[in-house]
Coordinates of N, CA and C in Angstrom, one line a residue:
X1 N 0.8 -1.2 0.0 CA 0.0 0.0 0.0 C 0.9 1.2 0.0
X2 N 0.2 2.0 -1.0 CA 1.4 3.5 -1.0 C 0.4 4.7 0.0
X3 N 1.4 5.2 1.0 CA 0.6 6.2 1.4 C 1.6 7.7 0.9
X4 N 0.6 8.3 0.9 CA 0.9 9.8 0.1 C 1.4 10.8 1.0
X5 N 2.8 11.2 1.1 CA 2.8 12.0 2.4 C 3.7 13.3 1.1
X6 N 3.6 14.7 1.8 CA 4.1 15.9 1.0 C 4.8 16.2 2.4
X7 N 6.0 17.1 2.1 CA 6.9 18.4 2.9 C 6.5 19.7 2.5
X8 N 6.2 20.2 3.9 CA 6.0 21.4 3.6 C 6.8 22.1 3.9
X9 N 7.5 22.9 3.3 CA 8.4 23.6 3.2 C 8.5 25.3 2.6
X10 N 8.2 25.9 3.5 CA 8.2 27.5 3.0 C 9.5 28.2 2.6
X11 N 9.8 28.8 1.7 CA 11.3 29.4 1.5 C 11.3 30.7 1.5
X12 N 12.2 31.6 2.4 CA 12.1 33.1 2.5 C 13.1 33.4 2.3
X13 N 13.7 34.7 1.5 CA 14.5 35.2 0.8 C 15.9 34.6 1.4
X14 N 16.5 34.4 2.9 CA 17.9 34.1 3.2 C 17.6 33.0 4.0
X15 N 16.3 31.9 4.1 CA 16.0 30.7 4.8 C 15.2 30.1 4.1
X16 N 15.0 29.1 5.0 CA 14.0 27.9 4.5 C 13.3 27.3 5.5
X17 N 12.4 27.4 5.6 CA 11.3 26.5 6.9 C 11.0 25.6 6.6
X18 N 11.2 23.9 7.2 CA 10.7 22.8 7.1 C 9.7 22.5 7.7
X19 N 8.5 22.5 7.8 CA 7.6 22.2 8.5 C 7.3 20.6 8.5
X20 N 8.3 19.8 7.8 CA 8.1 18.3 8.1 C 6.6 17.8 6.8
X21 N 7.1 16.1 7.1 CA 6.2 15.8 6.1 C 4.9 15.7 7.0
X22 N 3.7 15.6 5.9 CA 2.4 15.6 6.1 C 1.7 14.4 5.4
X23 N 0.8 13.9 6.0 CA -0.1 12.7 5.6 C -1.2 13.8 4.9
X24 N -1.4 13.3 3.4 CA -2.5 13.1 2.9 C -4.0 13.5 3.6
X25 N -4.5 12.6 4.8 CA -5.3 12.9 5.3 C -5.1 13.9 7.0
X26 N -3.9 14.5 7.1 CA -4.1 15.5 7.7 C -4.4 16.7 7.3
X27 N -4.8 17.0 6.2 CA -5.5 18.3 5.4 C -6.0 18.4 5.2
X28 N -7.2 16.9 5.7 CA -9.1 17.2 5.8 C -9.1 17.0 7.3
X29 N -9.7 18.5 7.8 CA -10.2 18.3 9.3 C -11.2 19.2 9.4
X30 N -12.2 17.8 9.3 CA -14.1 18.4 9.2 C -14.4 19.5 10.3
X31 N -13.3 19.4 11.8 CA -13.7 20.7 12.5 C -12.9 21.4 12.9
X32 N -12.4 21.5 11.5 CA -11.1 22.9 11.8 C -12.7 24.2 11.7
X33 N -12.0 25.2 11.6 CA -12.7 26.7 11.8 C -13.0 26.9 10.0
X34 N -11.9 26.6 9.3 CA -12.6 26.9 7.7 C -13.7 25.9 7.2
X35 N -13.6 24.6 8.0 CA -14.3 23.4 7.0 C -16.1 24.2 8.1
X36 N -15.8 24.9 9.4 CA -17.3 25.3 9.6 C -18.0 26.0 9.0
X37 N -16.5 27.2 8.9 CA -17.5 28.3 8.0 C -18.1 28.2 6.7
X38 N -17.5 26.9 6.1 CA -18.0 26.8 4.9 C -19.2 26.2 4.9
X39 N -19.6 25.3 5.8 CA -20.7 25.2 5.9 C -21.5 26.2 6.5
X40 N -21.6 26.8 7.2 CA -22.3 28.0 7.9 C -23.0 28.6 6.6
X41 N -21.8 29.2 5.8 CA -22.5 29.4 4.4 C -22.9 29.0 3.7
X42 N -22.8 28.0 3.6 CA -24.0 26.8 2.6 C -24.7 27.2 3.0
X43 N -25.3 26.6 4.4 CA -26.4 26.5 5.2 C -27.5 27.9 4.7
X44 N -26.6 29.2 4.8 CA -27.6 30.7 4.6 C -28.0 30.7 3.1
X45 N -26.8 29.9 1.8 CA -27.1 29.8 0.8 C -28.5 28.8 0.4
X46 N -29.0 28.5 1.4 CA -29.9 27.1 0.9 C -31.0 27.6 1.7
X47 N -31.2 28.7 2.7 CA -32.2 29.5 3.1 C -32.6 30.3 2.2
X48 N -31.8 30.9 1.6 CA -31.9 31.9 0.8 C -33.0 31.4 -0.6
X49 N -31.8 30.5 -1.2 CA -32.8 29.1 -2.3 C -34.0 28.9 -1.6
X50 N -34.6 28.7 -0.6 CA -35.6 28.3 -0.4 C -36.7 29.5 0.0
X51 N -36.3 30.8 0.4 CA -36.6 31.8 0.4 C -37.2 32.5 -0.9
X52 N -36.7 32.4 -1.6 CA -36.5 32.6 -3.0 C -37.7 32.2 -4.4
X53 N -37.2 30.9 -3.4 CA -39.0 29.8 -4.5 C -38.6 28.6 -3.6
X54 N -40.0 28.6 -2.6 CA -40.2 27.5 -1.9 C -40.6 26.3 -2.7
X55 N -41.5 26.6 -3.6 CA -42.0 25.6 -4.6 C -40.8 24.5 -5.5
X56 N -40.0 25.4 -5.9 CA -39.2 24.5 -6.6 C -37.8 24.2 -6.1
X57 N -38.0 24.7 -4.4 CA -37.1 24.1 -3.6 C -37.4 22.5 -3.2
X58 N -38.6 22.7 -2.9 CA -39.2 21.6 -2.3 C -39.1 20.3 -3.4
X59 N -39.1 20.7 -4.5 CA -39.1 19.7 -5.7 C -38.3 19.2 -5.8
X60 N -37.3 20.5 -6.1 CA -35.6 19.5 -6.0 C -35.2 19.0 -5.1
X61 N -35.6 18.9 -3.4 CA -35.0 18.3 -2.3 C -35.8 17.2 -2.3
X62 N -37.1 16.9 -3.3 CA -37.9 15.6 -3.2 C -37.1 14.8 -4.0
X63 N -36.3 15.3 -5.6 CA -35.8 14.8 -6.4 C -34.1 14.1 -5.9
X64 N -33.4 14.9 -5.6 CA -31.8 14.5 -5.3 C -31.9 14.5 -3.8
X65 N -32.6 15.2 -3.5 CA -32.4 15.1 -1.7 C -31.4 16.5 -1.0
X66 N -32.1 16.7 0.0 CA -31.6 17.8 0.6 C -30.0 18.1 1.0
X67 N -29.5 16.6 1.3 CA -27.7 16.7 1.8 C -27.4 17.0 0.6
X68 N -27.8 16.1 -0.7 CA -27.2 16.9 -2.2 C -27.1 18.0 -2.6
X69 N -28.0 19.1 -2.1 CA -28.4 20.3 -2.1 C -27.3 20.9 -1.4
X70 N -26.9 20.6 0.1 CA -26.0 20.9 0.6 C -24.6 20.9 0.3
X71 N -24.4 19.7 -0.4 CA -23.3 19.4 -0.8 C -23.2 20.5 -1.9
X72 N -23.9 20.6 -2.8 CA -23.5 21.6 -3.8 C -23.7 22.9 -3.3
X73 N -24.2 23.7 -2.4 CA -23.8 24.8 -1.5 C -22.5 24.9 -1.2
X74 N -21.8 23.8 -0.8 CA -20.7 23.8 0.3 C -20.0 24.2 -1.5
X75 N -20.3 23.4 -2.0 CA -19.3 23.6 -3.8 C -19.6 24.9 -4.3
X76 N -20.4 25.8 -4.0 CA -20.4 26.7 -4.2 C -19.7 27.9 -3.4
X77 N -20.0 27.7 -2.4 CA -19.2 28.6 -1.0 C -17.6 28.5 -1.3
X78 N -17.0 27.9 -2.1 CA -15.9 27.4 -2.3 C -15.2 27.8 -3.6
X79 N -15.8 27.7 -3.9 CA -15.5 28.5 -5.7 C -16.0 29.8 -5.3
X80 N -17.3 30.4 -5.1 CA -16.7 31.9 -5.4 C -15.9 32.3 -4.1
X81 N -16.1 31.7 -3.1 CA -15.2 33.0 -1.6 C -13.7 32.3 -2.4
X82 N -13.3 31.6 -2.8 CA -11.9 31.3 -2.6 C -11.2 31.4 -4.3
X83 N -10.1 32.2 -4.0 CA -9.9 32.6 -5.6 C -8.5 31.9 -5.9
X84 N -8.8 31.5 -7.2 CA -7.4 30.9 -7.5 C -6.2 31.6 -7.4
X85 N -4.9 30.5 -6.9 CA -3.6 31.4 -6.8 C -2.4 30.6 -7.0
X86 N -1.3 30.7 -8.0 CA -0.6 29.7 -8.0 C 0.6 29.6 -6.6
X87 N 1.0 29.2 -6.2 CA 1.8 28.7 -4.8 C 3.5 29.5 -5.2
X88 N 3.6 29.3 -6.4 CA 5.2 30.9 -6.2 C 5.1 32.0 -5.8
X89 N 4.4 32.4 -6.1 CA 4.7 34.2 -5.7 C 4.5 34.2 -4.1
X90 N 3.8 33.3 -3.2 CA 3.6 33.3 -1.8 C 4.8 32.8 -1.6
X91 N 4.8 31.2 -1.8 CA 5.8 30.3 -1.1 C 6.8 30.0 -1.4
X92 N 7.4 30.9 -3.0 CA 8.5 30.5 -3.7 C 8.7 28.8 -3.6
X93 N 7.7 28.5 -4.0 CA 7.5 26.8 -3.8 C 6.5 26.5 -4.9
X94 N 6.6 25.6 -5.6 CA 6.1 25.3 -6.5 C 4.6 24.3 -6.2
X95 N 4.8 24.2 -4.8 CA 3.6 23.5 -4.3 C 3.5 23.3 -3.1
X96 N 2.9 24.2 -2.2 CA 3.3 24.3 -1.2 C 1.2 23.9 -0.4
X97 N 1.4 22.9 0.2 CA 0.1 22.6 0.4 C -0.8 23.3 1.7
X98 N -2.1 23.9 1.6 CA -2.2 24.6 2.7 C -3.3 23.8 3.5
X99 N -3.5 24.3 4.7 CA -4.8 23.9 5.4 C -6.2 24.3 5.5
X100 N -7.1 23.9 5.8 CA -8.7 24.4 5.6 C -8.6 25.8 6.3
X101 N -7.8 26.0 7.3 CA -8.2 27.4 7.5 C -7.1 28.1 7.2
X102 N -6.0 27.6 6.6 CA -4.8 28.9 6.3 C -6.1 29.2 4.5
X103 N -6.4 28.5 4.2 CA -7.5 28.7 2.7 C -8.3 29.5 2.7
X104 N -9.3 29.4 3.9 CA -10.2 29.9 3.9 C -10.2 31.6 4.5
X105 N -9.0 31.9 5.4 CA -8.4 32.9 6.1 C -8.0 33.9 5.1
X106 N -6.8 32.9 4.1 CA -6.3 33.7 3.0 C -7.6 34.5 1.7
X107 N -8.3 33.7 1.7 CA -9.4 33.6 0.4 C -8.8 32.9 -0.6
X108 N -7.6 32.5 -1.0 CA -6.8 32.4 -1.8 C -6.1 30.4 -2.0
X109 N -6.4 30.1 -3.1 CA -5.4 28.9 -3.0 C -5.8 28.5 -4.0
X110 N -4.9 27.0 -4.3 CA -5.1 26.2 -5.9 C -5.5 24.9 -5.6
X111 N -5.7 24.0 -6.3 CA -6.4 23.4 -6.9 C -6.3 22.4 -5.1
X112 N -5.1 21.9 -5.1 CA -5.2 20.7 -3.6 C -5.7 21.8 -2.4
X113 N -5.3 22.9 -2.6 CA -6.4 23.7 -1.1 C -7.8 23.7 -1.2
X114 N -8.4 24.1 -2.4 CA -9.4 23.9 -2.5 C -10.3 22.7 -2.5
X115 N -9.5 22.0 -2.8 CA -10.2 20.2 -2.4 C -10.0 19.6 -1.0
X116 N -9.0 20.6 -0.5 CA -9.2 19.4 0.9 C -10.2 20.7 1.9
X117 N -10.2 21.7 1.6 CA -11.1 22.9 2.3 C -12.5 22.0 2.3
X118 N -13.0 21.9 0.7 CA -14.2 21.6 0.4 C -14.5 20.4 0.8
X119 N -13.7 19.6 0.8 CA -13.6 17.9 1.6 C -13.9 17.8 2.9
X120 N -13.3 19.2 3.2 CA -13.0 19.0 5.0 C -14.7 19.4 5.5
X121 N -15.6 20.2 4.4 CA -16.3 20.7 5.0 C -17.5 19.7 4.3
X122 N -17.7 19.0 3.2 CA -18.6 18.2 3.2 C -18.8 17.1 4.1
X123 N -17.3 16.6 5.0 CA -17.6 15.5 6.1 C -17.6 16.3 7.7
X124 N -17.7 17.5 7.1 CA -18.3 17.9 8.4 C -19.7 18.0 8.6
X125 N -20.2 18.4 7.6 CA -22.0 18.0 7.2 C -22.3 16.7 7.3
X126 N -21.5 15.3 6.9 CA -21.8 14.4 6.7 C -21.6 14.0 8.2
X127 N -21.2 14.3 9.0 CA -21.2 13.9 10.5 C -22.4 14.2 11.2
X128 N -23.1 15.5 10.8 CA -23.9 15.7 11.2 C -25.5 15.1 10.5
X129 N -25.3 14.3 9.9 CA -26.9 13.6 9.1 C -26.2 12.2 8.7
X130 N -25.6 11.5 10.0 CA -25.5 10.1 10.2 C -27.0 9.6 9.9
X131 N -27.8 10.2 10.1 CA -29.2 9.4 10.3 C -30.2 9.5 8.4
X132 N -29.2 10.3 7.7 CA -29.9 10.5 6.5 C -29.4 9.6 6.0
X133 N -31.2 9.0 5.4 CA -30.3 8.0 4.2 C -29.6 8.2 2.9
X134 N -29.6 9.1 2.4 CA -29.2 9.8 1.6 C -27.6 10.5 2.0
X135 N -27.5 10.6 2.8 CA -26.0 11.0 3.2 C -25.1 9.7 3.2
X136 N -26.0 9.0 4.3 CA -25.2 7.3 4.3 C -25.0 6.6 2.8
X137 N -25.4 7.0 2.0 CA -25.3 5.9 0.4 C -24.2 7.0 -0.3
X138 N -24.1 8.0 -0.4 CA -23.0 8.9 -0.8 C -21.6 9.0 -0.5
X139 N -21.4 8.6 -1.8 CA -19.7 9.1 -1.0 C -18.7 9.8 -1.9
X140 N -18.0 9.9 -1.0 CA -17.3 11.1 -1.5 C -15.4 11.0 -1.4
X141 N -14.8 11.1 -2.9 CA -13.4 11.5 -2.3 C -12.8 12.2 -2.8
X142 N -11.8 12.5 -2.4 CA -10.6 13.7 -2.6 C -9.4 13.2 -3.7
X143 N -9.1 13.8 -4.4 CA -8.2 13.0 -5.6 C -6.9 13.9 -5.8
X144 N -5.8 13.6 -5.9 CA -4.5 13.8 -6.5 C -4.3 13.1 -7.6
X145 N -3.9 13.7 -8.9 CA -3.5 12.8 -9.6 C -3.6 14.0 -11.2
X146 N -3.9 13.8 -12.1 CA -4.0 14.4 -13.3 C -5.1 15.1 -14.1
X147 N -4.9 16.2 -14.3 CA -6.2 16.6 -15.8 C -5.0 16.7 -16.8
X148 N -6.0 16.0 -18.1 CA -5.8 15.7 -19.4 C -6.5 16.7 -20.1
X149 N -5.1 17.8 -20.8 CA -6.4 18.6 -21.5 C -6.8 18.7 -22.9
X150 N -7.5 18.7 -23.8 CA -7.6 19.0 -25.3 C -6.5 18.5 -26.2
X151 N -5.5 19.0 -25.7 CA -4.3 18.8 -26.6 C -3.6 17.0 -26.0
X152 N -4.2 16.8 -25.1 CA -3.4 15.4 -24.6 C -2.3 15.3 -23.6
X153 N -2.3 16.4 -23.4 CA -1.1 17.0 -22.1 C -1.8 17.1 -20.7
X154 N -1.3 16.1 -19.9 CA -1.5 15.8 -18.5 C -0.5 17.0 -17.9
X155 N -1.7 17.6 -16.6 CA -1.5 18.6 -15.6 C -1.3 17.9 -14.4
X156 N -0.7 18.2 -13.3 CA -1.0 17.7 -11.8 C -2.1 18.0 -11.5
X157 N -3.2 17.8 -10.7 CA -4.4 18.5 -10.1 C -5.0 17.2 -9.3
X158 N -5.2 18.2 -8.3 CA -6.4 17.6 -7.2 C -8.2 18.1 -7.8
X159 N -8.8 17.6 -6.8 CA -10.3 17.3 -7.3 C -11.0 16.2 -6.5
X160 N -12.4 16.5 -6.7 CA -13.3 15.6 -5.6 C -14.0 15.0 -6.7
X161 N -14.0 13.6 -6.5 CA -15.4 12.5 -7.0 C -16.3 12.2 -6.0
X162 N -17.9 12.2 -6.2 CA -18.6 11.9 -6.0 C -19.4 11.5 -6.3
X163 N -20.5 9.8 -5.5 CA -21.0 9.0 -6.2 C -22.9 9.1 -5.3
X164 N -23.9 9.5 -6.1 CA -25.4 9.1 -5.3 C -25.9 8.9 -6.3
X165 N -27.2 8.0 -5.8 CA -28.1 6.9 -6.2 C -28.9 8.0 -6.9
X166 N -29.0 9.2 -6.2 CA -30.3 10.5 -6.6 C -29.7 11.3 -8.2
X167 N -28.6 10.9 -8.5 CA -28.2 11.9 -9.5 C -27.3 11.0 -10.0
X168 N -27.5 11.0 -11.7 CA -27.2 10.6 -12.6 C -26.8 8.9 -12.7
X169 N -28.3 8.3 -12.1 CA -28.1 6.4 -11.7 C -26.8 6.9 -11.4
X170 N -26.6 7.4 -10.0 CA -25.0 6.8 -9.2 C -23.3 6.8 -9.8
X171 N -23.5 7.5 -10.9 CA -22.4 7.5 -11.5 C -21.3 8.5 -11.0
X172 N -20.1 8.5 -11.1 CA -19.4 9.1 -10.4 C -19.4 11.0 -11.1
X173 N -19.4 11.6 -10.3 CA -19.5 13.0 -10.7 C -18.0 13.6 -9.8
X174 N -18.0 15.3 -10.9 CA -16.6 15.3 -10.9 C -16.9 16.9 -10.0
X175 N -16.3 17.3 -9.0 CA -16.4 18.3 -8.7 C -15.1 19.6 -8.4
X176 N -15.1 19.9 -9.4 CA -14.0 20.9 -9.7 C -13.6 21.9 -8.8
X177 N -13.1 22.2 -8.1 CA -12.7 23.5 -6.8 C -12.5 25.0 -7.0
X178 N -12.0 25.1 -8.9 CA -11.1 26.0 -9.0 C -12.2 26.6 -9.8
X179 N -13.8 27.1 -10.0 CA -14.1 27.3 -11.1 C -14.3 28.9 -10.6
X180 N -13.9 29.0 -9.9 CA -14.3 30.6 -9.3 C -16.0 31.2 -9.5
X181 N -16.9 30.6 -9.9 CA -18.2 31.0 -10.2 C -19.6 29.8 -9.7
X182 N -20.6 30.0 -9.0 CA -21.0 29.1 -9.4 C -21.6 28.3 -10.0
X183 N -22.2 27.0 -9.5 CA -22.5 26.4 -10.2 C -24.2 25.4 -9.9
X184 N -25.2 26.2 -10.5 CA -26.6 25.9 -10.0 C -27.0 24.7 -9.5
X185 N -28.0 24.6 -8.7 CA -28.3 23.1 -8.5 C -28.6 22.4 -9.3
X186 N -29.1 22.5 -10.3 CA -29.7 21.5 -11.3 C -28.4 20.8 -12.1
X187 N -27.2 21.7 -11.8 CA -26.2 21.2 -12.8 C -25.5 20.2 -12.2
X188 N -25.0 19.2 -12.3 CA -23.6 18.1 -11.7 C -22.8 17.9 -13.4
X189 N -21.7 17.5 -12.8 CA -20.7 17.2 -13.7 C -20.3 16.0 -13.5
X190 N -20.1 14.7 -14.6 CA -20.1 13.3 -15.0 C -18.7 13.3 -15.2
X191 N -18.3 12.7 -14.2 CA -16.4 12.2 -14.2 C -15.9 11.8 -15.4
X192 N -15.0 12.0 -16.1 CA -14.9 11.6 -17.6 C -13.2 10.9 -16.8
X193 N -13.2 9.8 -16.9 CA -11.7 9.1 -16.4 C -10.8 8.7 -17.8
X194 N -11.1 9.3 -18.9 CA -10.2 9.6 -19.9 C -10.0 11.0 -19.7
X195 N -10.1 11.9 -18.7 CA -9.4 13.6 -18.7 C -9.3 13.3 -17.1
X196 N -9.7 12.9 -16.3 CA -9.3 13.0 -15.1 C -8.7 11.7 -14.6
X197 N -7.2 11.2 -14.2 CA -6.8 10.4 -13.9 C -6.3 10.6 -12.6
X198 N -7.2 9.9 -11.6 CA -6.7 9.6 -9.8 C -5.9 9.2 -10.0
X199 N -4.5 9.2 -8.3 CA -3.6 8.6 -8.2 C -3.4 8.0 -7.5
X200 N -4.4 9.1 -6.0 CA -4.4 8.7 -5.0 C -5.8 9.1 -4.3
X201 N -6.7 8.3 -3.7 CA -8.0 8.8 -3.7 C -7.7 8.6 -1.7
X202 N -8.7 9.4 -1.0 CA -8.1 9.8 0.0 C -9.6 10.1 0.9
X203 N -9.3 10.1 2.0 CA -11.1 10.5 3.0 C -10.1 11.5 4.4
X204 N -10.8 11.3 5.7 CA -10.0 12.0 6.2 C -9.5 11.1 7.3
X205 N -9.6 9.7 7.0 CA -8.6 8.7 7.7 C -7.7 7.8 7.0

């Protein structure tokens, strides 16, 4: 079994800070202070939806179910508060991995911050609706590994898959971190594993 561990390492103009290596799954922690706030904001974002048009609230939470609804809040809270940023100009590091609340504090991060932020905060929802069945049949992971783009040239990138019975017969859906805008409820995105190749799929144990 391969486990995934990164060094974090910050470099300042006449030093270098080793912060030691890091597991994979210590960069989802469902109750750090960023993975709450992000729910907090779902939470106002799906009052608001329902504020808005109770009618075709209630349809869609009959159709995919209400944690689905949440989940795609939490996907939204996340793309627009948090804006893309590549990791040199901060860390003079070409990859320098951050935590749910150095992310969410900053506003700022790329592609693996924004998936373990967003990770950290869907299983912090998911802790809280042990009793939904709809929560219990879903699941969800966090991915390191590649986008394939147009031309055939593989990128590094992180990214979340997710799999329910309520949306699209169960097939796996692809949820992107970085899109800066959001993205409606009615919409989900269908994992294409000829453009997105996992390497290492990951939870928060």
């Amino acid at each position: 079994m391969y486990i995934a561990k990164h060094k974090r390492v910050v470099k300042l103009p006449h030093r270098e800070i080793d912060l030691g290596d890091w597991y994979l799954t210590d960069f989802i922690q469902p109750n750090s202070y960023g993975a709450e706030s992000v729910t907090w904001e779902a939470w106002k974002r799906l009052i608001n939806l329902y504020n808005n048009d109770i009618q075709q609230f209630i349809k869609l939470a009959n159709i995919i179910g209400l944690y689905n609804m949440y989940i795609k809040e939490l996907w939204n809270v996340v793309n627009v508060k948090i804006k893309y940023r590549y990791d040199d100009p901060i860390f003079q590091t070409s990859d320098f991995w951050l935590l749910p609340n150095e992310t969410w504090y900053q506003k700022h991060g790329d592609c693996e911050d924004t998936t373990f932020l967003l990770l950290s905060a869907i299983y912090k929802v998911k802790e809280g609706w042990k009793d939904d069945i709809i929560a219990k049949e879903a699941i969800e992971y966090g991915c390191i590994g590649y986008y394939i783009d147009y031309k055939g040239t593989p990128y590094g990138h992180a990214f979340i898959i997710r799999r329910t019975d309520r949306i699209a017969n169960g097939k796996w859906l692809w949820i992107e971190t970085t899109l800066e805008n959001e993205v409606p409820q009615y919409i989900w995105y269908l994992a294409d594993f000829n453009k997105l190749i996992p390497v290492y799929f990951f939870t928060d144990v």
